[in-house]
Amino acid sequence: MNGKKVMALAGNPNVGKSTIFNALTGARQHVGNWPGKTVEQKKGYFEINREKIEVVDLPGTYSLTAYSIEETVARDFIIKDKPDVVIDILDASNIERNLYLTLQILELTDRVVVALNKTDIAEAEGAEIDAEKLSRLLGVPVIPLIATHKSGIDRLVKTALDIAKGEKKTTPLKIAYDRAVEGRIEKIELMLKPLSLEGYPLRWLAIKLLEMDSAAVELVKKAGGKDILIDISGMEPLEGEHDIETVVPATLYDIIGKIVDEAVIYKEKGETLTDRLDRVLTHKYLGLPILFLVYGLIFGITFVLSTPLMELIDTGFNVLRGGAASILSSSGAPAWLNGLIVDGIIAGVGGVMVFLPVIILFFFMFAIVENSGYMARAAFVMDRIMHKMGLHGKTFLPLLLGYGCNVPAIMATRTLENRKDRLIAILINPLIPCGARLGVMTFIVSVFFSGLTATLVMLSLIMISLGLVFLMGVLFRKFVLPGEHPPFLMELPPYQMPGIMDILIHTGERGSIFVKKAGTVIVAVSIVIWYLSNYPGANINSSYAAMLGRTLEPLGSLMGFDWRIMVALIAGFGAKETTITTLGVLYASGGSSAGFIAGITASLTPLVAYTFLLVQMIYVPCLATVAIIKKETGSWKWTGIAVGYTLLLALILGVLVYGIGKLLGWG
Amino acid sequence: MPPLPLSLLSPNQKASVISVSGGRGLVKRLNDMGFGPGAEVMVLNRAMSGPLMVMIRGTRVAIGRGLATKIMVNPE
Ligand SMILES: Nc1nc2c(ncn2[C@@H]2O[C@H](COP(=O)(O)OP(=O)(O)OP(=O)(O)O)[C@@H](O)[C@H]2O)c(=O)[nH]1
């Protein structure tokens, strides 16, 4: 075949696919030590001997059935896109379970090279793997690897390329099931022959049909093979105690057992670090308090360390504004241009760049937790609580991710198998305040409150959001999407020392996404806000912004909000960061940020400020989140529900908190 | 010892899986994760309620209590 060669990376979750993808392509994909990070199929390119190679990172899967989105994505790619070579990545420290997928891949294609990754961990755990022997047994090349040190990558690329070009042939091991099953497979294969089946290997399809795999059944139905399906369902059940769902995996594991016996030597291993850590971190009583402690530390440290840094950045931007203003006026620029640049763009971007410390610190600490292996334990510990919502522990992970950004968090719900569970997880996710909202909160809290009160106010908001997540989860499960308690099954990877480079790269990546956003979306919103608040009249009170805000003021007054806050909330729909920018423009009479802070503290009581923080934390997801909800649910109805209920919830809580606060005389 | 569901196996006691019951998808998923007949399993961590942490085919796996009742095991 001519043209660009395509390599696909396949493997169980958490085997190091993204690490290898990054090593190959120089990309900076998210690496973390918990199963299920990569839910999308990602593409990258690299060059070798001036030849361009495409690499596709498939989602991590344990199997190739049609029970989850990721598995379907992975297997469809291998079957339909026919990559020139599949690089099957194994976790050497976990070889038995990992080989299960390998055997399934070998049933689909012979263009396979096995990358035996994490050999360092395997060695430390006392497993000695003979790669040569393994290669002979599997019938495909096996390349040992330590992806985090990039060791073995060159050999892997060379071997993969040889296979892709057809210069190296493989003879993959053939899997033979017992006689009764083989007989059926043969019969079905014969029946399938006349159909045109988009290049699906017939033997594989026959096995899938025996297993009643939904996608395989659908395919054959479409190809006009209804009769075949009837014939299959009419086949006698297998003799013996187990049915086909059990026999097929049992055969695979049987073969694996023999392979492992021959190719792996286990030395007696004592208690591992993971055993010892798990005894404490997942302890039946200590587990939950420890989780809350970790949670508290992440937020506490972010909040405490970022406040002085935020002030520093703020001062920097004020100096910049002063400088720009004097240069512009001395060079004779028209007043509107001066206003646009100084009060519109610089003030707008500055108001958002102030959050940079929050974003950086949060992602830095979160990445440490993510890379250590603790994330999966958090799911384990939370399972009992999530169970009360009718969901399971795994649903907790997308929620945690939401504190960074709700968009990838909502995509991460793909790891949930059941559609109803997934819908609930998507619907409640926006209630978790993302980095941008946390930034707004940190900023406003530090303006209105100080010392311990500030920390407590911040904590109260985060606790309220958690309470709402729980409440809405229960309500959705009970009244909107009732269902069984979903089964909880999740691999817990060994703990590891977080790689400092992984953490720095990831933090830097998130930081640069944020800065880019400030340079694009937020500049645009700032210009619009500046225009709306300066035209048509010279006075802000007769501006378009004021007109817009005033029409909403009656609603706002229920919560103590003036028109300025209503405008800020509307702007926040575009990107939550711009809430602050907008407030800055609307409250700053003098133009400087001291003017903004003086202006806003003079206009709002702490009660109104608190109510505002609560409302901005809950009301409608931002535009990007709404878009991803639409994409992931594929339905306007559920997108509408997500927007509608958050809006309603924010309104109810806003009115309640403001009303009660006033009754208590806090206003 | 007589067979019992995985959910009742005491910690650190080795056992082998006899059978897995439940819906087609569930059985398949459990089998895929290694909980097939003959597999050796050990409970690492268990509270009065909530999920269990088990060792199956060299991997630590968290498994919900409900699921664990569907796996019958034979203690060694
Ligand atoms: N010790 C060691 N750790 C590794 C090696 N390769 C990857 N890791 C670590 O394993 C973890 C998982 O790696 P990822 O590359 O994120 O795994 P993935 O396969 O993309 O995971 P999913 O996205 O969940 O499918 C990370 O913490 C890596 O640092 C290796 O060779 N040795």
PDB file of N, CA, C and O in Angstrom, chain A residues 209-262:
ATOM      1  N   LEU A 209     -21.232 -13.280  16.948  1.00  0.00           N
ATOM      2  CA  LEU A 209     -22.651 -13.592  16.803  1.00  0.00           C
ATOM      3  C   LEU A 209     -23.083 -14.635  17.827  1.00  0.00           C
ATOM      4  O   LEU A 209     -24.169 -14.549  18.400  1.00  0.00           O
ATOM      5  N   LEU A 210     -22.197 -15.590  18.066  1.00  0.00           N
ATOM      6  CA  LEU A 210     -22.516 -16.590  19.086  1.00  0.00           C
ATOM      7  C   LEU A 210     -22.685 -15.921  20.443  1.00  0.00           C
ATOM      8  O   LEU A 210     -23.508 -16.317  21.253  1.00  0.00           O
ATOM      9  N   GLU A 211     -21.890 -14.874  20.650  1.00  0.00           N
ATOM     10  CA  GLU A 211     -21.978 -14.152  21.924  1.00  0.00           C
ATOM     11  C   GLU A 211     -23.112 -13.144  21.937  1.00  0.00           C
ATOM     12  O   GLU A 211     -23.303 -12.422  22.906  1.00  0.00           O
ATOM     13  N   MET A 212     -23.832 -13.044  20.798  1.00  0.00           N
ATOM     14  CA  MET A 212     -24.945 -12.099  20.668  1.00  0.00           C
ATOM     15  C   MET A 212     -24.485 -10.657  20.834  1.00  0.00           C
ATOM     16  O   MET A 212     -25.194  -9.817  21.395  1.00  0.00           O
ATOM     17  N   ASP A 213     -23.296 -10.373  20.357  1.00  0.00           N
ATOM     18  CA  ASP A 213     -22.752  -9.027  20.419  1.00  0.00           C
ATOM     19  C   ASP A 213     -23.651  -8.081  19.625  1.00  0.00           C
ATOM     20  O   ASP A 213     -23.917  -8.314  18.444  1.00  0.00           O
ATOM     21  N   SER A 214     -24.148  -7.027  20.264  1.00  0.00           N
ATOM     22  CA  SER A 214     -25.201  -6.210  19.643  1.00  0.00           C
ATOM     23  C   SER A 214     -24.766  -5.593  18.315  1.00  0.00           C
ATOM     24  O   SER A 214     -25.538  -5.559  17.364  1.00  0.00           O
ATOM     25  N   ALA A 215     -23.527  -5.116  18.256  1.00  0.00           N
ATOM     26  CA  ALA A 215     -23.086  -4.474  17.014  1.00  0.00           C
ATOM     27  C   ALA A 215     -22.962  -5.489  15.885  1.00  0.00           C
ATOM     28  O   ALA A 215     -23.315  -5.208  14.738  1.00  0.00           O
ATOM     29  N   ALA A 216     -22.476  -6.688  16.224  1.00  0.00           N
ATOM     30  CA  ALA A 216     -22.335  -7.729  15.207  1.00  0.00           C
ATOM     31  C   ALA A 216     -23.711  -8.137  14.680  1.00  0.00           C
ATOM     32  O   ALA A 216     -23.910  -8.308  13.468  1.00  0.00           O
ATOM     33  N   VAL A 217     -24.654  -8.267  15.590  1.00  0.00           N
ATOM     34  CA  VAL A 217     -26.016  -8.639  15.193  1.00  0.00           C
ATOM     35  C   VAL A 217     -26.601  -7.583  14.259  1.00  0.00           C
ATOM     36  O   VAL A 217     -27.158  -7.883  13.204  1.00  0.00           O
ATOM     37  N   GLU A 218     -26.389  -6.331  14.626  1.00  0.00           N
ATOM     38  CA  GLU A 218     -26.879  -5.206  13.828  1.00  0.00           C
ATOM     39  C   GLU A 218     -26.296  -5.254  12.410  1.00  0.00           C
ATOM     40  O   GLU A 218     -26.996  -5.091  11.423  1.00  0.00           O
ATOM     41  N   LEU A 219     -24.986  -5.500  12.364  1.00  0.00           N
ATOM     42  CA  LEU A 219     -24.268  -5.531  11.088  1.00  0.00           C
ATOM     43  C   LEU A 219     -24.840  -6.596  10.152  1.00  0.00           C
ATOM     44  O   LEU A 219     -25.115  -6.348   8.977  1.00  0.00           O
ATOM     45  N   VAL A 220     -25.040  -7.773  10.725  1.00  0.00           N
ATOM     46  CA  VAL A 220     -25.531  -8.880   9.907  1.00  0.00           C
ATOM     47  C   VAL A 220     -26.970  -8.621   9.476  1.00  0.00           C
ATOM     48  O   VAL A 220     -27.363  -8.913   8.351  1.00  0.00           O
ATOM     49  N   LYS A 221     -27.755  -8.017  10.361  1.00  0.00           N
ATOM     50  CA  LYS A 221     -29.133  -7.670  10.023  1.00  0.00           C
ATOM     51  C   LYS A 221     -29.140  -6.752   8.817  1.00  0.00           C
ATOM     52  O   LYS A 221     -29.885  -6.949   7.856  1.00  0.00           O
ATOM     53  N   LYS A 222     -28.271  -5.734   8.876  1.00  0.00           N
ATOM     54  CA  LYS A 222     -28.203  -4.747   7.788  1.00  0.00           C
ATOM     55  C   LYS A 222     -27.780  -5.383   6.478  1.00  0.00           C
ATOM     56  O   LYS A 222     -28.238  -5.000   5.412  1.00  0.00           O
ATOM     57  N   ALA A 223     -26.884  -6.384   6.595  1.00  0.00           N
ATOM     58  CA  ALA A 223     -26.379  -7.030   5.382  1.00  0.00           C
ATOM     59  C   ALA A 223     -27.383  -8.053   4.847  1.00  0.00           C
ATOM     60  O   ALA A 223     -27.089  -8.797   3.919  1.00  0.00           O
ATOM     61  N   GLY A 224     -28.551  -8.101   5.457  1.00  0.00           N
ATOM     62  CA  GLY A 224     -29.590  -8.998   4.976  1.00  0.00           C
ATOM     63  C   GLY A 224     -29.474 -10.422   5.496  1.00  0.00           C
ATOM     64  O   GLY A 224     -29.887 -11.372   4.842  1.00  0.00           O
ATOM     65  N   GLY A 225     -28.875 -10.571   6.677  1.00  0.00           N
ATOM     66  CA  GLY A 225     -28.664 -11.913   7.201  1.00  0.00           C
ATOM     67  C   GLY A 225     -29.607 -12.293   8.325  1.00  0.00           C
ATOM     68  O   GLY A 225     -29.217 -13.023   9.230  1.00  0.00           O
ATOM     69  N   LYS A 226     -30.842 -11.791   8.256  1.00  0.00           N
ATOM     70  CA  LYS A 226     -31.800 -12.068   9.336  1.00  0.00           C
ATOM     71  C   LYS A 226     -31.959 -13.561   9.601  1.00  0.00           C
ATOM     72  O   LYS A 226     -32.009 -14.003  10.752  1.00  0.00           O
ATOM     73  N   ASP A 227     -31.998 -14.327   8.506  1.00  0.00           N
ATOM     74  CA  ASP A 227     -32.207 -15.781   8.657  1.00  0.00           C
ATOM     75  C   ASP A 227     -31.074 -16.411   9.453  1.00  0.00           C
ATOM     76  O   ASP A 227     -31.296 -17.315  10.262  1.00  0.00           O
ATOM     77  N   ILE A 228     -29.867 -15.908   9.201  1.00  0.00           N
ATOM     78  CA  ILE A 228     -28.715 -16.460   9.911  1.00  0.00           C
ATOM     79  C   ILE A 228     -28.886 -16.255  11.415  1.00  0.00           C
ATOM     80  O   ILE A 228     -28.648 -17.158  12.215  1.00  0.00           O
ATOM     81  N   LEU A 229     -29.370 -15.053  11.754  1.00  0.00           N
ATOM     82  CA  LEU A 229     -29.554 -14.755  13.170  1.00  0.00           C
ATOM     83  C   LEU A 229     -30.576 -15.696  13.790  1.00  0.00           C
ATOM     84  O   LEU A 229     -30.409 -16.167  14.911  1.00  0.00           O
ATOM     85  N   ILE A 230     -31.628 -15.965  13.010  1.00  0.00           N
ATOM     86  CA  ILE A 230     -32.651 -16.883  13.530  1.00  0.00           C
ATOM     87  C   ILE A 230     -32.045 -18.269  13.719  1.00  0.00           C
ATOM     88  O   ILE A 230     -32.252 -18.924  14.750  1.00  0.00           O
ATOM     89  N   ASP A 231     -31.250 -18.694  12.721  1.00  0.00           N
ATOM     90  CA  ASP A 231     -30.597 -20.002  12.833  1.00  0.00           C
ATOM     91  C   ASP A 231     -29.730 -20.083  14.083  1.00  0.00           C
ATOM     92  O   ASP A 231     -29.720 -21.084  14.788  1.00  0.00           O
ATOM     93  N   ILE A 232     -28.989 -18.992  14.324  1.00  0.00           N
ATOM     94  CA  ILE A 232     -28.076 -19.009  15.477  1.00  0.00           C
ATOM     95  C   ILE A 232     -28.851 -19.103  16.784  1.00  0.00           C
ATOM     96  O   ILE A 232     -28.513 -19.872  17.669  1.00  0.00           O
ATOM     97  N   SER A 233     -29.943 -18.312  16.874  1.00  0.00           N
ATOM     98  CA  SER A 233     -30.676 -18.359  18.146  1.00  0.00           C
ATOM     99  C   SER A 233     -31.381 -19.693  18.317  1.00  0.00           C
ATOM    100  O   SER A 233     -31.738 -20.065  19.427  1.00  0.00           O
ATOM    101  N   GLY A 234     -31.524 -20.414  17.190  1.00  0.00           N
ATOM    102  CA  GLY A 234     -32.135 -21.740  17.283  1.00  0.00           C
ATOM    103  C   GLY A 234     -31.147 -22.845  17.642  1.00  0.00           C
ATOM    104  O   GLY A 234     -31.540 -23.987  17.864  1.00  0.00           O
ATOM    105  N   MET A 235     -29.855 -22.497  17.675  1.00  0.00           N
ATOM    106  CA  MET A 235     -28.854 -23.527  17.980  1.00  0.00           C
ATOM    107  C   MET A 235     -29.008 -24.024  19.404  1.00  0.00           C
ATOM    108  O   MET A 235     -29.330 -23.253  20.301  1.00  0.00           O
ATOM    109  N   GLU A 236     -28.700 -25.283  19.592  1.00  0.00           N
ATOM    110  CA  GLU A 236     -28.848 -25.849  20.929  1.00  0.00           C
ATOM    111  C   GLU A 236     -27.846 -25.216  21.888  1.00  0.00           C
ATOM    112  O   GLU A 236     -26.740 -24.872  21.485  1.00  0.00           O
ATOM    113  N   PRO A 237     -28.217 -25.058  23.145  1.00  0.00           N
ATOM    114  CA  PRO A 237     -27.244 -24.524  24.099  1.00  0.00           C
ATOM    115  C   PRO A 237     -26.072 -25.490  24.239  1.00  0.00           C
ATOM    116  O   PRO A 237     -26.205 -26.683  23.980  1.00  0.00           O
ATOM    117  N   LEU A 238     -24.926 -24.938  24.651  1.00  0.00           N
ATOM    118  CA  LEU A 238     -23.741 -25.779  24.808  1.00  0.00           C
ATOM    119  C   LEU A 238     -23.974 -26.805  25.897  1.00  0.00           C
ATOM    120  O   LEU A 238     -24.651 -26.533  26.886  1.00  0.00           O
ATOM    121  N   GLU A 239     -23.377 -27.978  25.682  1.00  0.00           N
ATOM    122  CA  GLU A 239     -23.430 -28.950  26.782  1.00  0.00           C
ATOM    123  C   GLU A 239     -22.489 -28.493  27.879  1.00  0.00           C
ATOM    124  O   GLU A 239     -21.626 -27.667  27.645  1.00  0.00           O
ATOM    125  N   GLY A 240     -22.653 -29.039  29.048  1.00  0.00           N
ATOM    126  CA  GLY A 240     -21.775 -28.656  30.144  1.00  0.00           C
ATOM    127  C   GLY A 240     -22.380 -27.503  30.906  1.00  0.00           C
ATOM    128  O   GLY A 240     -23.471 -27.031  30.586  1.00  0.00           O
ATOM    129  N   GLU A 241     -21.652 -27.044  31.915  1.00  0.00           N
ATOM    130  CA  GLU A 241     -22.285 -26.115  32.834  1.00  0.00           C
ATOM    131  C   GLU A 241     -22.203 -24.653  32.383  1.00  0.00           C
ATOM    132  O   GLU A 241     -22.915 -23.814  32.894  1.00  0.00           O
ATOM    133  N   HIS A 242     -21.293 -24.335  31.461  1.00  0.00           N
ATOM    134  CA  HIS A 242     -21.116 -22.924  31.130  1.00  0.00           C
ATOM    135  C   HIS A 242     -21.646 -22.579  29.751  1.00  0.00           C
ATOM    136  O   HIS A 242     -21.573 -23.376  28.832  1.00  0.00           O
ATOM    137  N   ASP A 243     -22.174 -21.356  29.623  1.00  0.00           N
ATOM    138  CA  ASP A 243     -22.637 -20.927  28.317  1.00  0.00           C
ATOM    139  C   ASP A 243     -21.534 -20.169  27.598  1.00  0.00           C
ATOM    140  O   ASP A 243     -20.439 -19.980  28.107  1.00  0.00           O
ATOM    141  N   ILE A 244     -21.881 -19.723  26.402  1.00  0.00           N
ATOM    142  CA  ILE A 244     -20.862 -19.179  25.513  1.00  0.00           C
ATOM    143  C   ILE A 244     -20.156 -17.944  26.084  1.00  0.00           C
ATOM    144  O   ILE A 244     -18.960 -17.752  25.887  1.00  0.00           O
ATOM    145  N   GLU A 245     -20.881 -17.105  26.836  1.00  0.00           N
ATOM    146  CA  GLU A 245     -20.267 -15.904  27.416  1.00  0.00           C
ATOM    147  C   GLU A 245     -19.120 -16.274  28.343  1.00  0.00           C
ATOM    148  O   GLU A 245     -18.247 -15.467  28.604  1.00  0.00           O
ATOM    149  N   THR A 246     -19.198 -17.447  28.915  1.00  0.00           N
ATOM    150  CA  THR A 246     -18.159 -17.873  29.835  1.00  0.00           C
ATOM    151  C   THR A 246     -17.089 -18.690  29.123  1.00  0.00           C
ATOM    152  O   THR A 246     -15.909 -18.573  29.429  1.00  0.00           O
ATOM    153  N   VAL A 247     -17.517 -19.487  28.156  1.00  0.00           N
ATOM    154  CA  VAL A 247     -16.574 -20.392  27.505  1.00  0.00           C
ATOM    155  C   VAL A 247     -15.509 -19.637  26.712  1.00  0.00           C
ATOM    156  O   VAL A 247     -14.329 -19.956  26.789  1.00  0.00           O
ATOM    157  N   VAL A 248     -15.929 -18.601  25.993  1.00  0.00           N
ATOM    158  CA  VAL A 248     -14.956 -17.869  25.180  1.00  0.00           C
ATOM    159  C   VAL A 248     -13.866 -17.227  26.052  1.00  0.00           C
ATOM    160  O   VAL A 248     -12.678 -17.486  25.838  1.00  0.00           O
ATOM    161  N   PRO A 249     -14.247 -16.421  27.056  1.00  0.00           N
ATOM    162  CA  PRO A 249     -13.188 -15.864  27.914  1.00  0.00           C
ATOM    163  C   PRO A 249     -12.375 -16.950  28.614  1.00  0.00           C
ATOM    164  O   PRO A 249     -11.155 -16.819  28.738  1.00  0.00           O
ATOM    165  N   ALA A 250     -13.051 -18.021  29.030  1.00  0.00           N
ATOM    166  CA  ALA A 250     -12.321 -19.070  29.750  1.00  0.00           C
ATOM    167  C   ALA A 250     -11.243 -19.678  28.859  1.00  0.00           C
ATOM    168  O   ALA A 250     -10.133 -19.962  29.314  1.00  0.00           O
ATOM    169  N   THR A 251     -11.591 -19.877  27.574  1.00  0.00           N
ATOM    170  CA  THR A 251     -10.601 -20.423  26.649  1.00  0.00           C
ATOM    171  C   THR A 251      -9.411 -19.469  26.529  1.00  0.00           C
ATOM    172  O   THR A 251      -8.254 -19.888  26.569  1.00  0.00           O
ATOM    173  N   LEU A 252      -9.710 -18.180  26.382  1.00  0.00           N
ATOM    174  CA  LEU A 252      -8.629 -17.202  26.252  1.00  0.00           C
ATOM    175  C   LEU A 252      -7.744 -17.216  27.498  1.00  0.00           C
ATOM    176  O   LEU A 252      -6.512 -17.258  27.402  1.00  0.00           O
ATOM    177  N   TYR A 253      -8.367 -17.191  28.657  1.00  0.00           N
ATOM    178  CA  TYR A 253      -7.572 -17.164  29.888  1.00  0.00           C
ATOM    179  C   TYR A 253      -6.778 -18.460  30.084  1.00  0.00           C
ATOM    180  O   TYR A 253      -5.722 -18.464  30.694  1.00  0.00           O
ATOM    181  N   ASP A 254      -7.334 -19.544  29.554  1.00  0.00           N
ATOM    182  CA  ASP A 254      -6.630 -20.827  29.599  1.00  0.00           C
ATOM    183  C   ASP A 254      -5.327 -20.744  28.818  1.00  0.00           C
ATOM    184  O   ASP A 254      -4.262 -21.130  29.297  1.00  0.00           O
ATOM    185  N   ILE A 255      -5.453 -20.211  27.605  1.00  0.00           N
ATOM    186  CA  ILE A 255      -4.273 -20.065  26.746  1.00  0.00           C
ATOM    187  C   ILE A 255      -3.275 -19.120  27.425  1.00  0.00           C
ATOM    188  O   ILE A 255      -2.068 -19.380  27.455  1.00  0.00           O
ATOM    189  N   ILE A 256      -3.796 -18.034  27.988  1.00  0.00           N
ATOM    190  CA  ILE A 256      -2.930 -17.055  28.647  1.00  0.00           C
ATOM    191  C   ILE A 256      -2.165 -17.709  29.797  1.00  0.00           C
ATOM    192  O   ILE A 256      -0.969 -17.503  29.968  1.00  0.00           O
ATOM    193  N   GLY A 257      -2.888 -18.517  30.564  1.00  0.00           N
ATOM    194  CA  GLY A 257      -2.254 -19.200  31.680  1.00  0.00           C
ATOM    195  C   GLY A 257      -1.035 -19.987  31.223  1.00  0.00           C
ATOM    196  O   GLY A 257       0.031 -19.940  31.837  1.00  0.00           O
ATOM    197  N   LYS A 258      -1.195 -20.693  30.089  1.00  0.00           N
ATOM    198  CA  LYS A 258      -0.081 -21.497  29.577  1.00  0.00           C
ATOM    199  C   LYS A 258       1.058 -20.599  29.115  1.00  0.00           C
ATOM    200  O   LYS A 258       2.233 -20.891  29.348  1.00  0.00           O
ATOM    201  N   ILE A 259       0.706 -19.498  28.456  1.00  0.00           N
ATOM    202  CA  ILE A 259       1.748 -18.576  27.977  1.00  0.00           C
ATOM    203  C   ILE A 259       2.531 -18.027  29.166  1.00  0.00           C
ATOM    204  O   ILE A 259       3.760 -18.007  29.170  1.00  0.00           O
ATOM    205  N   VAL A 260       1.796 -17.570  30.177  1.00  0.00           N
ATOM    206  CA  VAL A 260       2.452 -16.961  31.334  1.00  0.00           C
ATOM    207  C   VAL A 260       3.345 -17.975  32.053  1.00  0.00           C
ATOM    208  O   VAL A 260       4.460 -17.654  32.457  1.00  0.00           O
ATOM    209  N   ASP A 261       2.846 -19.211  32.168  1.00  0.00           N
ATOM    210  CA  ASP A 261       3.657 -20.255  32.805  1.00  0.00           C
ATOM    211  C   ASP A 261       5.012 -20.403  32.132  1.00  0.00           C
ATOM    212  O   ASP A 261       6.028 -20.614  32.772  1.00  0.00           O
ATOM    213  N   GLU A 262       4.989 -20.290  30.806  1.00  0.00           N
ATOM    214  CA  GLU A 262       6.231 -20.509  30.070  1.00  0.00           C
ATOM    215  C   GLU A 262       7.128 -19.286  30.030  1.00  0.00           C
ATOM    216  O   GLU A 262       8.349 -19.400  30.070  1.00  0.00           O
TER     217      GLU A 262
END
